[in-house]
């Protein structure tokens, strides 16, 4: 079916508001949530591999709870559920908390697997030169584990960018909420949502390109 002039006009006029919401809200939200989530993931991973059963048990429960429940439910529990017990959180902060907890739960197993993939001889080498376990972990193990974890963690971040669309349900003014408002105003739901999907795809293509560049650099460093 040919696209008429009015439809082209809608596409052109709606692109910038959605793209701007993506650049100013969606991407920063994803970056902040990923950074916090990565810290949670490292902490949970270290708790999992520690010899302390209590710490390991807490980490297991956290990871299992996050992986076993939908992200949308987690968002609703934080934004709509916590006020029931007197804890009121701004929509944006609730989004950051929910997304960070979700990333932490999924990335924890990635980080744990990466740490365990480092040969035990690397630990022994660190102990031989007098490093404590914490120092050996920071200076020897984690840098090597980081190289292994880059591809899956990059995929986690790309998925997070798409998952931010769920926070439109709590009125965070990101890309998808902008699309919903434009679609509701124009009644052109198909065109507007396809355009929103295209913008998400565009963001993911750029991020995938960046991921490939980082992986190539790491591969060259390992080769040398």
Coordinates of C-alpha atoms in Angstrom, one line a residue, residues 46-183:
X46 CA 32.3 -13.0 44.5
X47 CA 29.8 -14.0 47.1
X48 CA 28.9 -17.1 45.1
X49 CA 32.5 -18.3 44.8
X50 CA 33.4 -17.5 48.4
X51 CA 33.7 -20.2 51.0
X52 CA 31.1 -18.6 53.2
X53 CA 27.9 -20.5 52.9
X54 CA 25.7 -17.6 54.2
X55 CA 27.1 -15.2 51.6
X56 CA 26.9 -17.8 48.9
X57 CA 23.3 -18.6 49.9
X58 CA 22.3 -15.0 49.8
X59 CA 23.8 -14.6 46.3
X60 CA 22.0 -17.7 45.1
X61 CA 18.6 -16.5 46.3
X62 CA 19.1 -13.1 44.7
X63 CA 20.2 -14.5 41.3
X64 CA 17.4 -17.1 41.4
X65 CA 14.7 -14.5 42.3
X66 CA 15.8 -12.1 39.5
X67 CA 16.1 -14.8 36.9
X68 CA 12.8 -16.4 37.9
X69 CA 10.6 -13.4 37.8
X70 CA 9.7 -11.1 34.8
X71 CA 11.3 -7.7 34.7
X72 CA 7.9 -6.0 34.3
X73 CA 6.8 -7.6 37.6
X74 CA 10.0 -6.4 39.3
X75 CA 9.4 -2.8 38.1
X76 CA 5.8 -2.9 39.4
X77 CA 6.8 -4.3 42.8
X78 CA 9.3 -1.4 43.2
X79 CA 7.2 1.4 41.9
X80 CA 3.6 0.3 42.8
X81 CA 4.3 -2.2 45.6
X82 CA 6.8 -0.4 47.9
X83 CA 4.4 2.5 48.5
X84 CA 2.1 0.0 50.2
X85 CA 4.7 -0.2 53.0
X86 CA 5.4 3.5 53.0
X87 CA 8.4 3.5 50.6
X88 CA 7.7 6.0 47.8
X89 CA 10.2 6.2 45.0
X90 CA 10.3 8.5 42.0
X91 CA 9.5 6.8 38.7
X92 CA 13.0 7.3 37.2
X93 CA 14.7 6.1 40.4
X94 CA 12.4 3.1 40.5
X95 CA 13.4 2.3 36.9
X96 CA 17.1 2.5 37.7
X97 CA 16.7 0.3 40.8
X98 CA 14.6 -2.4 38.9
X99 CA 16.9 -2.4 35.8
X100 CA 20.1 -2.5 38.0
X101 CA 18.8 -5.4 40.1
X102 CA 17.8 -7.3 36.9
X103 CA 21.2 -6.7 35.2
X104 CA 23.0 -7.7 38.4
X105 CA 21.1 -11.0 38.6
X106 CA 21.8 -12.0 35.0
X107 CA 25.3 -10.7 34.8
X108 CA 26.4 -12.3 38.1
X109 CA 26.6 -15.7 36.5
X110 CA 28.5 -14.3 33.5
X111 CA 31.1 -12.7 35.9
X112 CA 31.3 -15.8 38.0
X113 CA 31.9 -18.0 35.0
X114 CA 34.6 -15.6 33.7
X115 CA 36.4 -15.6 37.1
X116 CA 36.3 -19.4 37.3
X117 CA 37.7 -19.6 33.7
X118 CA 41.0 -18.1 34.8
X119 CA 43.4 -20.9 35.4
X120 CA 44.1 -21.7 39.1
X121 CA 47.8 -21.2 38.4
X122 CA 47.2 -17.5 38.1
X123 CA 46.0 -17.4 41.7
X124 CA 49.1 -19.4 42.8
X125 CA 51.4 -17.1 40.9
X126 CA 49.9 -14.1 42.8
X127 CA 50.3 -15.9 46.1
X128 CA 53.9 -16.8 45.2
X129 CA 54.9 -13.1 44.9
X130 CA 53.2 -12.3 48.2
X131 CA 49.9 -10.9 47.0
X132 CA 46.9 -11.4 49.3
X133 CA 43.8 -13.0 47.9
X134 CA 42.0 -9.7 47.4
X135 CA 45.0 -8.1 45.7
X136 CA 45.5 -11.1 43.4
X137 CA 41.8 -10.9 42.5
X138 CA 42.0 -7.2 41.7
X139 CA 45.3 -7.2 39.9
X140 CA 45.5 -10.6 38.2
X141 CA 42.1 -12.4 38.1
X142 CA 39.6 -9.7 37.4
X143 CA 41.5 -8.2 34.4
X144 CA 41.7 -11.6 32.7
X145 CA 38.1 -12.4 33.6
X146 CA 37.1 -9.0 32.1
X147 CA 38.4 -10.1 28.6
X148 CA 36.3 -13.2 28.8
X149 CA 33.1 -11.5 30.0
X150 CA 33.1 -8.6 27.4
X151 CA 31.0 -10.4 24.7
X152 CA 28.2 -11.7 27.0
X153 CA 28.2 -8.5 29.1
X154 CA 27.9 -6.4 25.9
X155 CA 25.0 -8.5 24.8
X156 CA 23.4 -7.9 28.3
X157 CA 23.8 -4.2 27.7
X158 CA 22.2 -4.3 24.3
X159 CA 19.3 -6.3 25.8
X160 CA 19.0 -3.7 28.5
X161 CA 18.6 -0.9 26.0
X162 CA 15.6 -2.7 24.6
X163 CA 14.3 -3.6 28.1
X164 CA 14.1 0.0 29.0
X165 CA 10.9 0.2 27.0
X166 CA 9.2 -1.6 29.9
X167 CA 9.6 1.5 32.2
X168 CA 7.2 3.3 30.0
X169 CA 4.6 1.5 32.1
X170 CA 5.5 3.6 35.1
X171 CA 5.6 6.9 33.0
X172 CA 9.3 7.3 32.6
X173 CA 9.6 9.5 29.5
X174 CA 11.9 7.3 27.4
X175 CA 11.7 6.4 23.7
X176 CA 8.7 4.0 23.9
X177 CA 6.6 6.3 26.0
X178 CA 7.2 9.1 23.5
X179 CA 6.1 6.6 20.8
X180 CA 2.9 5.8 22.7
X181 CA 2.0 9.4 23.1
X182 CA 2.6 10.2 19.5
X183 CA 0.6 7.1 18.4

